[in-house]
PDB file of C-alpha atoms in Angstrom:
ATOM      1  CA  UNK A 300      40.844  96.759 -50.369  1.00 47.00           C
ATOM      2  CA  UNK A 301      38.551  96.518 -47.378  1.00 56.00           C
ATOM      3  CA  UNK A 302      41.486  94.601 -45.534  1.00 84.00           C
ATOM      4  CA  UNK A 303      43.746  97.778 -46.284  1.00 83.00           C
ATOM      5  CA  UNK A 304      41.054  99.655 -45.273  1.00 87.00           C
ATOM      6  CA  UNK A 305      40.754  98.004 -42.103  1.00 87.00           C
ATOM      7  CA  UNK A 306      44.133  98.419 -41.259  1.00 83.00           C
ATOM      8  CA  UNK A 307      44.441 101.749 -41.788  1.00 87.00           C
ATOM      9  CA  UNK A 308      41.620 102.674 -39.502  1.00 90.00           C
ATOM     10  CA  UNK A 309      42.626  99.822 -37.154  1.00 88.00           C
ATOM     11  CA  UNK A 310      46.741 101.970 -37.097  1.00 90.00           C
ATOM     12  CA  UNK A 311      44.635 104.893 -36.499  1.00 92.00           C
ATOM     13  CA  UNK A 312      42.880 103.587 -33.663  1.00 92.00           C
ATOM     14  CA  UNK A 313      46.226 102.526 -32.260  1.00 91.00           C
ATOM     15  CA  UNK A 314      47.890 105.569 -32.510  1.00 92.00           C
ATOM     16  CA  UNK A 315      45.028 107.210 -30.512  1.00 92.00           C
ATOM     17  CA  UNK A 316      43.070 105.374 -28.370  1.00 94.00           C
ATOM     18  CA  UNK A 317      45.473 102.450 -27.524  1.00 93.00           C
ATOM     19  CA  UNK A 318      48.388 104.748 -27.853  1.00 94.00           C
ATOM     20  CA  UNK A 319      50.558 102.655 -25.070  1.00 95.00           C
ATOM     21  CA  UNK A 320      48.678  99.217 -25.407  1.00 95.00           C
ATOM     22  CA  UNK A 321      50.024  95.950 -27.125  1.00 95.00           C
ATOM     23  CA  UNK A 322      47.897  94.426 -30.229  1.00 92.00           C
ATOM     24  CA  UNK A 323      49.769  90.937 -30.360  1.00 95.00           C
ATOM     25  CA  UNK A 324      47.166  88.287 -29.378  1.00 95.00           C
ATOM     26  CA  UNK A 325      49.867  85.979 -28.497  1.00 95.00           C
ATOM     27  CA  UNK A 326      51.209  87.685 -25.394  1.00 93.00           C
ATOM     28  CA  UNK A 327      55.005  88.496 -24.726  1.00 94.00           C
ATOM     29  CA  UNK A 328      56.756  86.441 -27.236  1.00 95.00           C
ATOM     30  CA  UNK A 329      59.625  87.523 -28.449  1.00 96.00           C
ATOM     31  CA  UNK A 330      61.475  87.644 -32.047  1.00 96.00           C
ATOM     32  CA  UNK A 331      64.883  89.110 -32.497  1.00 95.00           C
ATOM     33  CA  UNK A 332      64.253  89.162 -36.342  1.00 95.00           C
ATOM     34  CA  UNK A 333      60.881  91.228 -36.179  1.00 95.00           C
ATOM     35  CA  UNK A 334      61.878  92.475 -33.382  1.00 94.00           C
ATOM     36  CA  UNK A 335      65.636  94.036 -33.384  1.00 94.00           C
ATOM     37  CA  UNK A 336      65.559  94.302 -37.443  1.00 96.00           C
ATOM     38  CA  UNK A 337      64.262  97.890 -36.680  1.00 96.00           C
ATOM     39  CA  UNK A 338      67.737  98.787 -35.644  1.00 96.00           C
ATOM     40  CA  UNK A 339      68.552  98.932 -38.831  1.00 96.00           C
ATOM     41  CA  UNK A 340      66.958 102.356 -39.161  1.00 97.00           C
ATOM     42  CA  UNK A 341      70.290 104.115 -38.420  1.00 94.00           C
ATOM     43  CA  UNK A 342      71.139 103.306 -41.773  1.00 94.00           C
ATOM     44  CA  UNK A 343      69.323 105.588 -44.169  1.00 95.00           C
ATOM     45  CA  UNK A 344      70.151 108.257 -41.349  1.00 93.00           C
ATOM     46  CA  UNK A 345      73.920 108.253 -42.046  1.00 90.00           C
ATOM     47  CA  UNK A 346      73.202 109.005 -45.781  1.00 91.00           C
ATOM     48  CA  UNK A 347      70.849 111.244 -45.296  1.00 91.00           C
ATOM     49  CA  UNK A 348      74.067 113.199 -43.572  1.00 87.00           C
ATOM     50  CA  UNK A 349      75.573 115.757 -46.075  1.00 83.00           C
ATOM     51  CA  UNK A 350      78.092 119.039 -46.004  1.00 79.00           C
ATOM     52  CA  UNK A 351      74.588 120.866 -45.020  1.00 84.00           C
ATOM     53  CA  UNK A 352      74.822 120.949 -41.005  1.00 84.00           C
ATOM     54  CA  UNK A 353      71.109 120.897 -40.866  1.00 85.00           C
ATOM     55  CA  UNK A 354      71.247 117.311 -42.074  1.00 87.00           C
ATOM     56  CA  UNK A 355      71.854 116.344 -38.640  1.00 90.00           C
ATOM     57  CA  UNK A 356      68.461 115.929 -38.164  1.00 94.00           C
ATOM     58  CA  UNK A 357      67.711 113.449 -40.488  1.00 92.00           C
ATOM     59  CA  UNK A 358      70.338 110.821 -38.608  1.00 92.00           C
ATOM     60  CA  UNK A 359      68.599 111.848 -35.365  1.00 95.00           C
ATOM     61  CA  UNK A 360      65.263 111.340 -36.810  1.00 96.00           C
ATOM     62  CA  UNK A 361      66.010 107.585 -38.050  1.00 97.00           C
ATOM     63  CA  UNK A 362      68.230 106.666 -34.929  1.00 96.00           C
ATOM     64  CA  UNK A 363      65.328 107.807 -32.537  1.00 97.00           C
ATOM     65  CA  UNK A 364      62.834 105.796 -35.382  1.00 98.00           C
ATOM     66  CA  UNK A 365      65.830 102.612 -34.619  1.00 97.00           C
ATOM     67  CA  UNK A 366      65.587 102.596 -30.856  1.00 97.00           C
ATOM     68  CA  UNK A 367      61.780 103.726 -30.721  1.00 98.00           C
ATOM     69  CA  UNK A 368      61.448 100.419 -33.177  1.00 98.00           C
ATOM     70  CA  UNK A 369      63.338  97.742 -31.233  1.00 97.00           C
ATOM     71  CA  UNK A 370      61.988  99.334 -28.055  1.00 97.00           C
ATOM     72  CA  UNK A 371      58.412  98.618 -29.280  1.00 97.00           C
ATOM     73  CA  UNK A 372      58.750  95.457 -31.315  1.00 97.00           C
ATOM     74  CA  UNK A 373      61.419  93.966 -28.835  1.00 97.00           C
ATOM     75  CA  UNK A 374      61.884  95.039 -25.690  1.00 97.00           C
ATOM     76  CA  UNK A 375      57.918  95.771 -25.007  1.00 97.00           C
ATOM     77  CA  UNK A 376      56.647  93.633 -27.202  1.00 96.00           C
ATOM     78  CA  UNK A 377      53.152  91.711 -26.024  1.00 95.00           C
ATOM     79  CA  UNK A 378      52.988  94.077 -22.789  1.00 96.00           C
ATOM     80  CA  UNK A 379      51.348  97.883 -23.040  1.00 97.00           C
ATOM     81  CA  UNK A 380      54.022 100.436 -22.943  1.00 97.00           C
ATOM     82  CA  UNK A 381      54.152 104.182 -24.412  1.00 97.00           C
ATOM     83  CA  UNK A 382      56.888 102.338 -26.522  1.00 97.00           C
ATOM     84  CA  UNK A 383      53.937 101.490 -29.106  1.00 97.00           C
ATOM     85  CA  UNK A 384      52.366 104.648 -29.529  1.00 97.00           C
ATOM     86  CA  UNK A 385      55.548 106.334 -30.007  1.00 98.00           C
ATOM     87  CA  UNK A 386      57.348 104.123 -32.107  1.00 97.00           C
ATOM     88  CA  UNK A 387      53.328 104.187 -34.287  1.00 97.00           C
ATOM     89  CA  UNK A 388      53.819 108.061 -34.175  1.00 97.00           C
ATOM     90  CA  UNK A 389      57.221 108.256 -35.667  1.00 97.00           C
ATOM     91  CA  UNK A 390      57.091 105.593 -38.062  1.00 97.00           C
ATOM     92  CA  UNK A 391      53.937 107.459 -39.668  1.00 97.00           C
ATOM     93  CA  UNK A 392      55.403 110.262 -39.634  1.00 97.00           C
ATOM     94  CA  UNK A 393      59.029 109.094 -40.850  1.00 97.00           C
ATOM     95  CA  UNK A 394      56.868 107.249 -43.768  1.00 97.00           C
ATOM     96  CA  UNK A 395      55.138 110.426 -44.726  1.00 97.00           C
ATOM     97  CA  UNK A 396      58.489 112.436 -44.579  1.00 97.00           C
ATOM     98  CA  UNK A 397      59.841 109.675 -46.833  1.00 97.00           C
ATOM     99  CA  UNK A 398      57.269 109.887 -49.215  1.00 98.00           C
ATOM    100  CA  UNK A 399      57.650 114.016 -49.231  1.00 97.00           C
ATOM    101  CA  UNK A 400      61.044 113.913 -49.604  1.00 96.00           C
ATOM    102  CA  UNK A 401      61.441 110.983 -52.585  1.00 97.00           C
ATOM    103  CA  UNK A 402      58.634 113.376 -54.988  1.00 97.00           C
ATOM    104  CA  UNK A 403      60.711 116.679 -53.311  1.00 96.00           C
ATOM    105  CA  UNK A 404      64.389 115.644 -53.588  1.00 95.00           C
ATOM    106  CA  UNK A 405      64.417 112.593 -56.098  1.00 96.00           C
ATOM    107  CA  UNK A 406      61.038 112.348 -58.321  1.00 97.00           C
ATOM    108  CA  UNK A 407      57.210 112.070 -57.767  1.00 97.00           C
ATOM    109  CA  UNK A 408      57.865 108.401 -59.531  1.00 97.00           C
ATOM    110  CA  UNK A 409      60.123 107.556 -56.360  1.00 97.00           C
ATOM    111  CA  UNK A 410      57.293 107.822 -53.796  1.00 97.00           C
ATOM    112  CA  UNK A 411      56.336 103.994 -55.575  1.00 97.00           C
ATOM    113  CA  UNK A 412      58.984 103.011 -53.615  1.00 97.00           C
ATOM    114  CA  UNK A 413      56.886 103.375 -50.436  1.00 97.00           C
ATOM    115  CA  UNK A 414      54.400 100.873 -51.984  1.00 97.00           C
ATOM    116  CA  UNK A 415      56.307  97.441 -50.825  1.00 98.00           C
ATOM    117  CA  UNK A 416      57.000  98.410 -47.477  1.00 98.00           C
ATOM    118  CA  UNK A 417      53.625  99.613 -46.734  1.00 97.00           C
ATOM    119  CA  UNK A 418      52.379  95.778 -48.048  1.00 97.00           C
ATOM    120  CA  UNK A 419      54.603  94.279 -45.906  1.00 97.00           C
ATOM    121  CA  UNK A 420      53.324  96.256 -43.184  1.00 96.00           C
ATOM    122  CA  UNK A 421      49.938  95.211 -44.024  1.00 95.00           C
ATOM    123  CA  UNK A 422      50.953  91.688 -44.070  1.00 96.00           C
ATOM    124  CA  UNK A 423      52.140  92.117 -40.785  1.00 96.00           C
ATOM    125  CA  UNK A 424      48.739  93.361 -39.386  1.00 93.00           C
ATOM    126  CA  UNK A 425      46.856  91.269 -40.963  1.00 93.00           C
ATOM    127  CA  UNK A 426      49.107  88.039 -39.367  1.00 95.00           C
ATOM    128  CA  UNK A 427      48.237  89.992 -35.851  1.00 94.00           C
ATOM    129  CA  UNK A 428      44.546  89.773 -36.976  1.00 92.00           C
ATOM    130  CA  UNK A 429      44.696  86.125 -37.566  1.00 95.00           C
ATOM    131  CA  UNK A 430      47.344  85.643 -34.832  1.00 96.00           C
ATOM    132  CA  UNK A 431      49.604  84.220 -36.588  1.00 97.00           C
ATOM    133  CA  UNK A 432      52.868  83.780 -35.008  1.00 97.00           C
ATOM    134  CA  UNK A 433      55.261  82.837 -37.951  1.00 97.00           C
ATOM    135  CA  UNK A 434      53.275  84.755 -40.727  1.00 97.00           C
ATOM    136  CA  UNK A 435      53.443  88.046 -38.454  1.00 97.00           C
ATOM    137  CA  UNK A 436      57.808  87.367 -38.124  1.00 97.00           C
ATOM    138  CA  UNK A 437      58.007  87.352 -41.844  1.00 98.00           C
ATOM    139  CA  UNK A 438      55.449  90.261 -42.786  1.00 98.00           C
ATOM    140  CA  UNK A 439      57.315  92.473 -39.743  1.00 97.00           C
ATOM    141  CA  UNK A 440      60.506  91.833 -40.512  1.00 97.00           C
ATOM    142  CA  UNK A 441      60.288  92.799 -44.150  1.00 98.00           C
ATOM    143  CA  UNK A 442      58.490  95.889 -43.223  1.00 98.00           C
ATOM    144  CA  UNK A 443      61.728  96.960 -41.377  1.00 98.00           C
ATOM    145  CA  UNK A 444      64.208  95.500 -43.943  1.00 97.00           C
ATOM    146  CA  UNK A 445      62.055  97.072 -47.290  1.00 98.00           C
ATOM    147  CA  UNK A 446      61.363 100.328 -45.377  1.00 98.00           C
ATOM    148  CA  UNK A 447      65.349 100.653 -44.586  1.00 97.00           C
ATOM    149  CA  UNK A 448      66.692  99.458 -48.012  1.00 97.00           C
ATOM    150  CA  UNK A 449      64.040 102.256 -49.705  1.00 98.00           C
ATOM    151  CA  UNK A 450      64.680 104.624 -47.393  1.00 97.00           C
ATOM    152  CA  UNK A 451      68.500 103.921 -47.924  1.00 96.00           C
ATOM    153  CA  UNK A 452      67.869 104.153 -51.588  1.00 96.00           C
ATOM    154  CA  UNK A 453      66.520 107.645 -52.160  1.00 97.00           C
ATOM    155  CA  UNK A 454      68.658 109.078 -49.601  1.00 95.00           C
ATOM    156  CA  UNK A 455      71.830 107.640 -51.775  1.00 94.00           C
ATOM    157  CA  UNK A 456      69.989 109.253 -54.388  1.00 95.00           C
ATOM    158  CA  UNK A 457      69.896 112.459 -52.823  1.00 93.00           C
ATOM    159  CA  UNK A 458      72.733 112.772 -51.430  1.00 90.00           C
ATOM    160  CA  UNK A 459      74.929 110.392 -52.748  1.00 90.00           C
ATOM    161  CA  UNK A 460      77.928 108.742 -49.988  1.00 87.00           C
ATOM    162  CA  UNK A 461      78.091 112.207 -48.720  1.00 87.00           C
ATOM    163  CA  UNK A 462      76.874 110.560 -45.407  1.00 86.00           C
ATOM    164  CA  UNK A 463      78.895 108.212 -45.533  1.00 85.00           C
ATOM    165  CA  UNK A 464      82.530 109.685 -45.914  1.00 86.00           C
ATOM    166  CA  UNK A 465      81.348 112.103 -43.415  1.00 86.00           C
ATOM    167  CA  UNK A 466      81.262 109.422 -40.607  1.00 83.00           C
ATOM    168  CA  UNK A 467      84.684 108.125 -42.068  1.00 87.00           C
ATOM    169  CA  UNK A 468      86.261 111.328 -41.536  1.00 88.00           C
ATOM    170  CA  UNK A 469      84.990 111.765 -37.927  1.00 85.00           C
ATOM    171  CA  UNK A 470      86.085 108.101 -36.665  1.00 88.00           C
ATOM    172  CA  UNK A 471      89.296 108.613 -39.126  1.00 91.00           C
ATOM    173  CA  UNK A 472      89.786 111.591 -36.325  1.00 89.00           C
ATOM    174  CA  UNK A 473      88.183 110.207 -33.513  1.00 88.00           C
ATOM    175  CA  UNK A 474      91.051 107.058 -33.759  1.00 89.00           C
ATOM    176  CA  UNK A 475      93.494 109.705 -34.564  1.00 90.00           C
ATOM    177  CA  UNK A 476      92.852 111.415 -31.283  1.00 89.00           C
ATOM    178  CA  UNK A 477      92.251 108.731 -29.252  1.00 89.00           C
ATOM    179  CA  UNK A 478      95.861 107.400 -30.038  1.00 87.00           C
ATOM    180  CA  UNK A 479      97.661 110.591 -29.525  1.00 87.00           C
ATOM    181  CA  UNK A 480      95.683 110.704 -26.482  1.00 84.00           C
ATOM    182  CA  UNK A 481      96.940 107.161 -25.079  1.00 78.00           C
ATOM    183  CA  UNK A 482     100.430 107.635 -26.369  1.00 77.00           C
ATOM    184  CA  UNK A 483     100.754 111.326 -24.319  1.00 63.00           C
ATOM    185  CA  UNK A 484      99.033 109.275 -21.476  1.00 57.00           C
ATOM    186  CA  UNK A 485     101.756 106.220 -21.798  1.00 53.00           C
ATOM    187  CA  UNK A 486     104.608 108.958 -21.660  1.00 50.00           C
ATOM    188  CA  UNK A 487     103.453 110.392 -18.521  1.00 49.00           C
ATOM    189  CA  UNK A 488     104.344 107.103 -16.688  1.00 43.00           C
TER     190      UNK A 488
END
């Protein structure tokens, strides 16, 4: 518990007072795994889409959580940048909405589900604290991959493939337009 504990005040400390600045003790070193698995994000946006137009938010919310992600753990990664502090910011916040809207739109039993991504998270802190390279891969990368697939998860529950056939139906006419588009273009010649 006191590691937890530390952890959490240690998050705290870097969503404040080292907003912008880099925790890895290893410097810039790279990992497209811990790194660009935060892409992945975009997913539990697109079923969090429904007939409600409102919902729009919710894929803007994870696709800004995607980039802020890969821009932190990737692209800035070992090197102070606001990247950090704002991809810290939204994931909180994204975690707590989570939470909120499993117990709101699902069941209070369904905020569990937050459980094994936040231990994966702490794994991942607590490989930074003992700078450990390979640990800190493995403990980041399933933070992104079990925070997507629960996200993913209640969303389906919510909303079922709503999302889903929603962005079939706009590249279904996106293609369809495009097409007659090139094929009025072709007769102009």
């Amino acid at each position: 518990a006191g590691g937890l504990r530390a952890n959490a005040r240690a998050h705290v400390h870097n969503m404040t007072a080292n907003f912008g600045r880099t925790c890895m003790p290893w410097g810039r070193k790279q990992s497209v795994w811990a790194g660009c698995s935060g892409g992945f994000f975009c997913v539990p946006g697109l079923f969090g889409l429904s007939a409600d137009p409102s919902s729009h938010w919710m894929l803007v919310a994870f696709v800004a959580q995607a980039v802020l992600s890969v821009m932190s753990d990737y692209v800035a990664t070992g090197r102070d940048s606001v990247w950090h502090g704002l991809d810290r910011w939204t994931a909180t916040c994204m975690t707590m909405f989570m939470v909120y809207f499993a117990h709101s739109a699902v069941s209070p039993w369904h905020c569990l589900l937050a459980v094994p991504p936040l231990m994966c998270l702490h794994g991942s802190k607590a490989a930074i604290a003992r700078a450990d390279w390979s640990a800190y891969v493995v403990w980041h990368t399933l933070w992104h991959v079990a925070a997507v697939s629960t996200s993913t998860y209640i969303m389906y529950l919510a909303n079922g493939d709503a999302g889903l056939v929603i962005m079939r139906e706009a590249a279904t006419a996106m293609y369809v337009y495009v097409r007659a588009a090139g094929q009025g273009a072709g007769a102009d010649l």
